[in-house]
CSV table of C-alpha atoms and ligand atoms in Angstrom, one decimal:
chain,number,residue,atom,x,y,z
A,224,MET,CA,24.6,-19.1,29.5
A,225,ILE,CA,25.2,-19.6,33.2
A,226,LEU,CA,28.9,-20.6,32.5
A,227,ALA,CA,29.5,-17.0,31.6
A,228,GLU,CA,27.7,-15.5,34.6
A,229,GLY,CA,29.4,-14.0,37.7
A,230,MET,CA,28.6,-16.0,40.8
A,231,LEU,CA,29.5,-13.8,43.8
A,232,LYS,CA,27.3,-11.1,45.3
A,233,PRO,CA,27.8,-7.6,43.9
A,234,GLY,CA,30.4,-5.8,46.1
A,235,ALA,CA,31.9,-9.1,47.4
A,236,LEU,CA,35.4,-7.7,46.8
A,237,LYS,CA,34.7,-4.1,47.7
A,238,GLY,CA,37.7,-2.5,49.5
A,239,LYS,CA,40.2,-5.2,48.4
A,240,ASN,CA,43.3,-4.1,46.5
A,241,ILE,CA,44.5,-7.0,44.4
A,242,LEU,CA,47.8,-7.4,42.6
A,243,ILE,CA,47.8,-9.7,39.6
A,244,THR,CA,51.1,-10.8,38.0
A,245,GLY,CA,50.6,-11.4,34.3
A,246,GLY,CA,47.4,-9.4,34.6
A,247,GLY,CA,47.5,-7.9,31.1
A,248,THR,CA,46.5,-10.9,29.1
A,249,GLY,CA,44.7,-14.3,29.2
A,250,LEU,CA,43.4,-15.7,32.4
A,251,GLY,CA,45.0,-13.0,34.6
A,252,ARG,CA,43.0,-10.4,32.7
A,253,SER,CA,39.8,-12.4,32.9
A,254,MET,CA,40.1,-12.9,36.6
A,255,GLY,CA,41.0,-9.2,37.0
A,256,VAL,CA,37.9,-8.1,35.1
A,257,TYR,CA,35.6,-10.0,37.4
A,258,PHE,CA,37.5,-8.8,40.6
A,259,LEU,CA,36.9,-5.3,39.3
A,260,GLN,CA,33.2,-5.9,38.7
A,261,LEU,CA,33.0,-7.1,42.3
A,262,GLY,CA,34.4,-3.9,43.6
A,263,ALA,CA,38.2,-4.5,43.9
A,264,ASN,CA,41.0,-2.2,42.9
A,265,LEU,CA,43.7,-3.8,40.7
A,266,VAL,CA,47.4,-3.6,40.1
A,267,ILE,CA,48.4,-5.5,37.0
A,268,THR,CA,52.0,-6.3,36.2
A,269,SER,CA,54.1,-7.9,33.5
A,270,ARG,CA,57.0,-7.2,31.2
A,271,LYS,CA,55.0,-5.2,28.6
A,272,LEU,CA,53.8,-1.8,29.7
A,273,ASP,CA,51.9,-1.1,26.5
A,274,VAL,CA,49.9,-4.3,26.9
A,275,LEU,CA,49.2,-3.5,30.5
A,276,GLU,CA,48.2,0.1,29.8
A,277,GLU,CA,45.8,-1.0,27.0
A,278,THR,CA,44.2,-3.7,29.3
A,279,ALA,CA,43.9,-1.3,32.2
A,280,ARG,CA,42.2,1.4,30.0
A,281,LYS,CA,39.7,-1.1,28.6
A,282,MET,CA,39.0,-2.6,32.0
A,283,MET,CA,38.2,0.8,33.5
A,284,ASP,CA,36.2,1.9,30.5
A,285,GLU,CA,34.0,-1.2,30.6
A,286,ASN,CA,33.7,-1.7,34.3
A,287,GLY,CA,34.7,1.5,36.1
A,288,GLY,CA,37.0,1.1,39.2
A,289,SER,CA,40.7,1.6,39.4
A,290,VAL,CA,43.4,-0.5,37.5
A,291,ILE,CA,47.1,0.5,37.9
A,292,PRO,CA,49.5,-1.0,35.3
A,293,LEU,CA,53.1,-1.5,36.6
A,294,LEU,CA,56.0,-2.9,34.7
A,295,CYS,CA,57.7,-5.8,36.4
A,296,ASP,CA,59.7,-8.8,35.3
A,297,VAL,CA,59.1,-11.2,38.1
A,298,ARG,CA,62.5,-12.9,37.5
A,299,GLU,CA,64.2,-9.8,38.8
A,300,ILE,CA,63.9,-9.3,42.6
A,301,ASP,CA,64.8,-5.6,42.3
A,302,GLU,CA,62.0,-5.0,39.9
A,303,VAL,CA,59.6,-6.9,42.1
A,304,GLU,CA,60.5,-4.9,45.1
A,305,ALA,CA,60.2,-1.6,43.2
A,306,MET,CA,56.8,-2.7,41.8
A,307,TRP,CA,55.6,-3.6,45.3
A,308,LYS,CA,56.7,-0.2,46.7
A,309,ALA,CA,55.0,1.6,43.8
A,310,ALA,CA,51.8,-0.4,44.4
A,311,ILE,CA,51.8,0.4,48.1
A,312,ASP,CA,52.6,4.1,47.4
A,313,ARG,CA,49.6,4.3,45.0
A,314,LEU,CA,47.0,2.3,47.0
A,315,GLY,CA,48.3,2.3,50.6
A,316,GLN,CA,47.8,-1.4,50.9
A,317,ILE,CA,47.6,-4.6,48.9
A,318,HIS,CA,45.3,-7.3,50.3
A,319,VAL,CA,45.6,-10.0,47.8
A,320,VAL,CA,48.4,-11.3,45.5
A,321,LEU,CA,47.5,-13.5,42.5
A,322,ASN,CA,50.6,-15.2,41.3
A,323,ASN,CA,49.5,-15.9,37.7
A,324,ALA,CA,52.5,-15.0,35.5
A,325,ALA,CA,54.0,-17.9,33.7
A,326,GLY,CA,56.2,-19.0,30.8
A,327,ASN,CA,55.9,-22.3,28.9
A,328,PHE,CA,56.5,-24.1,25.6
A,329,ILE,CA,56.5,-27.7,24.4
A,330,SER,CA,59.7,-29.5,23.6
A,331,PRO,CA,61.3,-32.9,24.0
A,332,THR,CA,63.4,-32.3,27.1
A,333,GLU,CA,66.7,-33.5,25.6
A,334,ARG,CA,66.4,-30.7,23.0
A,335,LEU,CA,66.2,-28.0,25.7
A,336,SER,CA,69.2,-25.7,26.3
A,337,THR,CA,70.1,-24.9,29.9
A,338,ASN,CA,68.9,-21.4,29.3
A,339,ALA,CA,65.6,-22.6,28.0
A,340,PHE,CA,65.0,-24.8,31.1
A,341,ASN,CA,66.1,-22.1,33.4
A,342,THR,CA,63.9,-19.4,31.7
A,343,ILE,CA,60.8,-21.3,32.7
A,344,LEU,CA,62.0,-22.1,36.2
A,345,ASP,CA,62.9,-18.5,36.6
A,346,ILE,CA,59.5,-17.1,35.6
A,347,VAL,CA,57.3,-19.7,37.2
A,348,LEU,CA,59.1,-20.8,40.4
A,349,LYS,CA,61.5,-18.0,41.2
A,350,GLY,CA,59.1,-15.3,39.9
A,351,THR,CA,56.4,-16.6,42.3
A,352,SER,CA,58.9,-16.9,45.2
A,353,HIS,CA,60.1,-13.3,44.5
A,354,VAL,CA,56.6,-11.9,44.7
A,355,THR,CA,55.6,-14.1,47.6
A,356,LEU,CA,58.6,-13.2,49.7
A,357,THR,CA,58.3,-9.5,49.0
A,358,ALA,CA,54.6,-9.4,49.8
A,359,GLY,CA,54.8,-11.8,52.8
A,360,LYS,CA,57.7,-9.9,54.4
A,361,TYR,CA,55.8,-6.7,54.1
A,362,TRP,CA,52.5,-8.1,55.4
A,363,ILE,CA,54.3,-9.7,58.4
A,364,ALA,CA,56.3,-6.5,59.2
A,365,GLN,CA,53.1,-4.4,59.0
A,366,LYS,CA,51.1,-6.9,61.0
A,367,GLN,CA,48.6,-7.0,58.2
A,368,PRO,CA,46.7,-10.1,56.9
A,369,GLY,CA,47.1,-11.1,53.3
A,370,ILE,CA,45.9,-13.7,50.8
A,371,PHE,CA,47.9,-15.5,48.1
A,372,LEU,CA,46.3,-17.3,45.2
A,373,ASN,CA,48.7,-19.2,43.0
A,374,ILE,CA,47.8,-20.5,39.5
A,375,VAL,CA,49.4,-24.0,39.0
A,376,THR,CA,48.4,-26.8,36.7
A,377,THR,CA,47.2,-30.4,37.2
A,378,TYR,CA,50.6,-31.7,36.0
A,379,ALA,CA,52.1,-30.1,39.1
A,380,TRP,CA,51.3,-33.4,40.8
A,381,THR,CA,51.2,-35.9,37.9
A,382,GLY,CA,54.2,-34.4,36.0
A,383,SER,CA,54.0,-34.3,32.2
A,384,GLY,CA,56.4,-35.0,29.4
A,385,TYR,CA,57.2,-32.3,26.9
A,386,VAL,CA,56.6,-29.5,29.4
A,387,VAL,CA,59.1,-30.6,32.0
A,388,PRO,CA,60.5,-27.2,33.2
A,389,SER,CA,56.9,-26.0,33.7
A,390,ALA,CA,55.9,-29.2,35.5
A,391,ALA,CA,58.9,-28.9,37.8
A,392,ALA,CA,58.3,-25.3,38.5
A,393,LYS,CA,54.6,-25.6,39.1
A,394,ALA,CA,55.2,-28.5,41.5
A,395,GLY,CA,57.5,-26.1,43.4
A,396,VAL,CA,54.8,-23.5,43.5
A,397,LEU,CA,52.3,-26.0,44.8
A,398,ALA,CA,54.7,-27.1,47.5
A,399,MET,CA,55.3,-23.4,48.4
A,400,THR,CA,51.5,-22.8,48.6
A,401,ARG,CA,50.9,-25.7,51.0
A,402,SER,CA,54.0,-25.0,53.1
A,403,LEU,CA,53.3,-21.3,53.6
A,404,ALA,CA,49.6,-22.0,54.2
A,405,VAL,CA,50.7,-23.6,57.5
A,406,GLU,CA,53.8,-21.5,58.3
A,407,TRP,CA,52.2,-18.0,57.7
A,408,ALA,CA,48.7,-18.7,58.9
A,409,LYS,CA,49.8,-17.4,62.3
A,410,TYR,CA,50.3,-14.0,60.6
A,411,GLY,CA,46.8,-14.1,59.1
A,412,ILE,CA,48.1,-15.0,55.7
A,413,ARG,CA,46.2,-17.6,53.7
A,414,SER,CA,47.6,-19.4,50.6
A,415,ASN,CA,45.7,-21.4,48.1
A,416,ALA,CA,46.1,-22.5,44.5
A,417,ILE,CA,44.0,-23.2,41.5
A,418,ALA,CA,44.9,-25.9,39.0
A,419,PRO,CA,43.1,-25.1,35.7
A,420,GLY,CA,42.6,-27.6,32.9
A,421,PRO,CA,42.5,-26.3,29.3
A,422,PHE,CA,41.2,-22.7,29.1
A,423,PRO,CA,41.8,-21.2,25.6
A,424,THR,CA,44.1,-18.2,25.7
A,425,GLU,CA,46.4,-16.8,23.0
A,426,GLY,CA,49.5,-17.2,25.3
A,427,ALA,CA,48.9,-20.8,26.1
A,428,TRP,CA,47.5,-22.0,22.8
A,429,SER,CA,50.2,-20.4,20.7
A,430,ARG,CA,52.9,-22.1,22.7
A,431,LEU,CA,51.4,-25.4,23.6
A,432,LEU,CA,49.3,-26.1,20.5
A,433,PRO,CA,51.3,-24.3,17.7
A,434,GLY,CA,50.4,-24.7,14.1
A,435,GLU,CA,48.0,-27.5,13.3
A,436,MET,CA,48.3,-29.1,16.7
A,437,ALA,CA,45.1,-27.4,18.0
A,438,GLU,CA,43.2,-29.5,15.4
A,439,LYS,CA,45.2,-32.7,15.8
A,440,PHE,CA,45.1,-32.6,19.6
A,441,ASP,CA,41.8,-31.0,20.3
A,442,PRO,CA,42.0,-30.5,24.1
A,443,ALA,CA,38.3,-30.8,24.5
A,444,LYS,CA,38.5,-34.4,23.5
A,445,LYS,CA,40.6,-35.2,26.6
A,446,VAL,CA,38.0,-33.7,29.0
A,447,PRO,CA,35.2,-36.0,30.3
A,448,VAL,CA,32.6,-33.2,30.3
A,449,GLY,CA,33.5,-32.7,26.6
A,450,ARG,CA,34.6,-29.1,26.4
A,451,VAL,CA,37.3,-26.6,27.5
A,452,GLY,CA,36.8,-24.1,30.3
A,453,GLU,CA,35.0,-20.8,30.1
A,454,HIS,CA,37.1,-18.0,31.6
A,455,GLN,CA,34.3,-16.9,33.8
A,456,GLU,CA,34.2,-20.3,35.4
A,457,LEU,CA,37.8,-19.8,36.5
A,458,ALA,CA,37.1,-16.2,37.5
A,459,ASN,CA,34.2,-17.3,39.8
A,460,LEU,CA,36.4,-19.8,41.6
A,461,ALA,CA,39.3,-17.3,41.9
A,462,ALA,CA,36.9,-14.6,43.2
A,463,TYR,CA,35.7,-17.0,45.9
A,464,LEU,CA,39.3,-17.9,46.9
A,465,VAL,CA,40.4,-14.2,47.3
A,466,SER,CA,37.2,-13.2,49.1
A,467,ASP,CA,36.5,-13.4,52.8
A,468,TYR,CA,33.8,-16.1,52.0
A,469,SER,CA,36.8,-18.6,51.8
A,470,SER,CA,38.4,-17.6,55.1
A,471,PHE,CA,38.6,-21.2,56.3
A,472,VAL,CA,40.1,-22.5,53.0
A,473,ASN,CA,43.9,-22.6,53.4
A,474,GLY,CA,46.5,-24.7,51.8
A,475,GLU,CA,44.1,-26.1,49.2
A,476,VAL,CA,44.6,-26.6,45.5
A,477,MET,CA,41.3,-26.5,43.6
A,478,THR,CA,41.2,-28.3,40.3
A,479,ILE,CA,38.9,-26.9,37.6
A,480,ASP,CA,39.4,-29.2,34.6
A,481,GLY,CA,36.1,-31.1,33.8
A,482,GLY,CA,37.7,-34.3,35.1
A,483,GLU,CA,40.6,-34.2,32.6
A,484,TRP,CA,43.5,-35.3,34.8
A,485,LEU,CA,41.6,-38.1,36.4
A,486,LYS,CA,40.6,-39.4,33.0
A,487,GLY,CA,44.2,-39.9,32.2
A,488,ALA,CA,44.9,-41.5,35.6
A,489,GLY,CA,42.2,-44.1,35.9
A,490,GLU,CA,43.4,-47.5,34.8
A,491,PHE,CA,40.3,-48.5,32.8
A,492,ASN,CA,39.0,-45.1,31.8
A,493,ASN,CA,39.9,-45.7,28.2
A,494,LEU,CA,37.3,-48.4,28.0
A,495,ASP,CA,34.8,-45.7,27.0
A,496,GLN,CA,36.1,-46.3,23.5
A,497,ILE,CA,34.5,-49.8,23.5
A,498,PRO,CA,31.2,-49.6,21.6
A,499,GLY,CA,27.9,-50.9,23.1
A,500,THR,CA,27.9,-53.8,20.6
A,501,MET,CA,31.2,-55.1,22.0
A,502,TRP,CA,29.8,-55.0,25.5
A,503,ASP,CA,26.8,-56.9,24.2
A,504,MET,CA,29.1,-59.6,22.8
A,505,MET,CA,31.0,-59.8,26.0
A,506,GLU,CA,27.8,-60.2,28.0
A,507,ALA,CA,26.6,-62.9,25.5
A,508,SER,CA,29.8,-64.8,25.9
A,509,ARG,CA,29.2,-64.9,29.7
A,510,GLY,CA,25.8,-66.5,28.9
A,511,LYS,CA,23.7,-63.4,29.5
A,512,LYS,CA,21.1,-62.4,26.9
A,513,ALA,CA,22.0,-59.2,25.0
B,95,HXC,C1,62.6,-24.7,23.0
B,95,HXC,C2,62.7,-22.5,23.5
B,95,HXC,C3,61.4,-22.3,23.0
B,95,HXC,C4,60.7,-23.4,22.4
B,95,HXC,C5,62.2,-20.4,23.6
B,95,HXC,N1,63.2,-21.3,23.9
B,95,HXC,N2,61.1,-21.0,23.1
B,95,HXC,N3,63.3,-23.7,23.5
B,95,HXC,N4,61.3,-24.6,22.5
B,95,HXC,N5,59.5,-23.3,21.9
B,95,HXC,C6,64.5,-21.1,24.4
B,95,HXC,C7,65.3,-20.0,23.7
B,95,HXC,O1,65.9,-20.6,22.6
B,95,HXC,C8,66.3,-19.5,24.8
B,95,HXC,O2,67.3,-20.5,25.0
B,95,HXC,C9,65.4,-19.6,26.0
B,95,HXC,O3,64.3,-20.5,25.8
B,95,HXC,C10,64.8,-18.3,26.4
B,95,HXC,O4,64.1,-17.8,25.3
B,95,HXC,P1,63.8,-16.2,25.1
B,95,HXC,O5,62.9,-16.1,23.9
B,95,HXC,O6,65.1,-15.5,25.1
B,95,HXC,O7,63.1,-15.9,26.4
B,95,HXC,P2,62.1,-14.8,26.8
B,95,HXC,O8,62.1,-13.6,25.8
B,95,HXC,O9,62.3,-14.4,28.2
B,95,HXC,O10,60.6,-15.4,26.7
B,95,HXC,C11,60.2,-16.4,27.6
B,95,HXC,C12,59.4,-17.5,26.9
B,95,HXC,C13,58.2,-16.9,26.0
B,95,HXC,C14,58.8,-18.4,28.0
B,95,HXC,C15,60.3,-18.3,25.9
B,95,HXC,O11,57.4,-17.9,25.4
B,95,HXC,C16,57.3,-16.0,26.9
B,95,HXC,O12,57.5,-14.9,27.0
B,95,HXC,N6,56.2,-16.7,27.5
B,95,HXC,C17,55.3,-15.9,28.4
B,95,HXC,C18,53.9,-16.3,28.2
B,95,HXC,C19,53.6,-17.8,28.2
B,95,HXC,O13,54.5,-18.6,28.0
B,95,HXC,N7,52.3,-18.1,28.4
B,95,HXC,C20,51.9,-19.5,28.4
B,95,HXC,C21,51.6,-19.9,29.7
B,95,HXC,S1,50.6,-21.3,29.5
B,95,HXC,P3,68.8,-20.2,24.3
B,95,HXC,O14,69.6,-21.4,24.8
B,95,HXC,O15,68.6,-20.3,22.8
B,95,HXC,O16,69.3,-18.9,24.8
B,95,HXC,C22,50.8,-22.4,30.8
B,95,HXC,C23,49.7,-23.5,30.7
B,95,HXC,C24,50.0,-24.7,31.4
B,95,HXC,O17,51.6,-22.3,31.6
B,95,HXC,C25,49.0,-25.8,31.3
B,95,HXC,C26,48.1,-26.0,30.1
B,95,HXC,C27,47.0,-27.0,30.3
B,96,NAP,P1,49.2,-15.8,29.1
B,96,NAP,O1,48.2,-15.0,28.6
B,96,NAP,O2,50.4,-16.0,28.3
B,96,NAP,O3,49.7,-15.3,30.6
B,96,NAP,C1,51.0,-15.3,31.1
B,96,NAP,C2,51.3,-14.0,31.6
B,96,NAP,O4,52.5,-14.0,32.3
B,96,NAP,C3,51.4,-12.9,30.5
B,96,NAP,O5,50.5,-11.8,30.8
B,96,NAP,C4,52.8,-12.5,30.5
B,96,NAP,O6,53.0,-11.1,30.2
B,96,NAP,C5,53.2,-12.8,32.0
B,96,NAP,N1,54.6,-13.0,32.1
B,96,NAP,C6,55.4,-13.9,31.5
B,96,NAP,N2,56.7,-13.9,31.9
B,96,NAP,C7,56.7,-12.9,32.8
B,96,NAP,C8,57.7,-12.3,33.6
B,96,NAP,N3,59.0,-12.8,33.5
B,96,NAP,N4,57.4,-11.3,34.5
B,96,NAP,C9,56.2,-10.9,34.6
B,96,NAP,N5,55.1,-11.4,33.9
B,96,NAP,C10,55.4,-12.4,33.0
B,96,NAP,O7,48.7,-17.3,29.4
B,96,NAP,P2,47.5,-17.8,30.3
B,96,NAP,O8,46.9,-19.1,29.6
B,96,NAP,O9,46.5,-16.7,30.6
B,96,NAP,O10,48.2,-18.3,31.6
B,96,NAP,C11,47.9,-17.7,32.9
B,96,NAP,C12,48.2,-18.7,34.0
B,96,NAP,O11,47.4,-19.8,33.9
B,96,NAP,C13,49.7,-19.3,34.0
B,96,NAP,O12,50.1,-19.4,35.3
B,96,NAP,C14,49.5,-20.6,33.4
B,96,NAP,O13,50.5,-21.5,33.7
B,96,NAP,C15,48.1,-21.0,33.9
B,96,NAP,N6,47.4,-22.1,33.3
B,96,NAP,C16,46.8,-21.8,32.1
B,96,NAP,C17,46.1,-22.8,31.5
B,96,NAP,C18,45.4,-22.6,30.2
B,96,NAP,O14,44.8,-23.6,29.7
B,96,NAP,N7,45.4,-21.4,29.6
B,96,NAP,C19,46.0,-24.1,32.1
B,96,NAP,C20,46.7,-24.3,33.3
B,96,NAP,C21,47.4,-23.3,33.9
B,96,NAP,P3,54.2,-10.4,29.5
B,96,NAP,O15,54.6,-11.3,28.3
B,96,NAP,O16,53.7,-9.0,29.2
B,96,NAP,O17,55.3,-10.4,30.5
């Protein structure tokens, strides 16, 4: 099936060293696998070294190449700086940072403790700013170009109830992406974002569709193209955005959601629930033959 096929030329990322936060699981892992297949070397980071080591081993067994697992809680600037130094010591240079790590859960906002709200802001917004500042300062000091790719969501601009800390934090990440795309372009640093719609992962599904919710609120039903995303589809877009083929793309957020958010936004989009027979009756009542 073409949805599961890689899109870029073999070797398209050869020579690129790519750091992926949250690279041990889910979408970070899927994007990493494809980067590796295209010739990149990887550093994958998160809070769980055992998960990272297992992922790195599998990635290298199945695809060859080099994957370095490094422990780092992105909420802690000291850990981020130590991780960055270790990555540079091991690889000499990092060319691309994929800010992918996130935390999320559903809850009525009035039920959230201050710590719950802050936990999400700290992982998503401050975590991204810690990694971005650390990498950006280094690249600027070294006079080296760099590429940021930040994973946001479509509710970064629409907002969404029941995931308010995540929406606020992702909106901040999107603003940071667009702001730095302009400010740091003079240093040869590009910044872009991807806003994925629903892509099944253990991490997201267990927290956003717990229990029977996955059946009751089938995410595919909200998507005009009638399905959820394939990880390879996202990996193809991400590989393009971290490759030199996208050198003129800067400050962009690319949505990959099968039209999901627009469906919710268009005033009359819910009219697709009206059956053909009802349209026939409406036409007839205007005097037009059915
Ligand atoms: C309300 C909750 C909660 C929940 C935790 N808390 N889960 N509050 N509802 N479901 C509260 C806790 O009670 C605590 O507050 C505070 O949040 C911190 O919780 P901890 O468990 O101590 O935090 P921590 O161990 O740091 O774990 C962080 C986490 C966890 C975010 C809570 O879920 C995690 O590790 N997530 C990482 C992976 C993840 O979330 N992936 C999904 C990304 S999906 P108190 O006051 O009690 O101390 C995504 C998709 C978006 O972003 C778009 C989809 C279409
Ligand atoms: P996931 O597998 O849970 O990925 C989240 C990753 O972030 C995990 O590897 C986790 O690893 C890491 N992480 C969490 N807190 C961290 C911290 N403090 N420091 C470092 N790493 C941390 O979920 P996913 O679905 O693949 O999500 C990946 C990205 O896609 C996220 O940015 C998410 O918002 C975005 N997204 C996903 C969807 C979707 O449908 N899946 C839709 C829109 C956007 P540890 O627990 O080991 O730290």
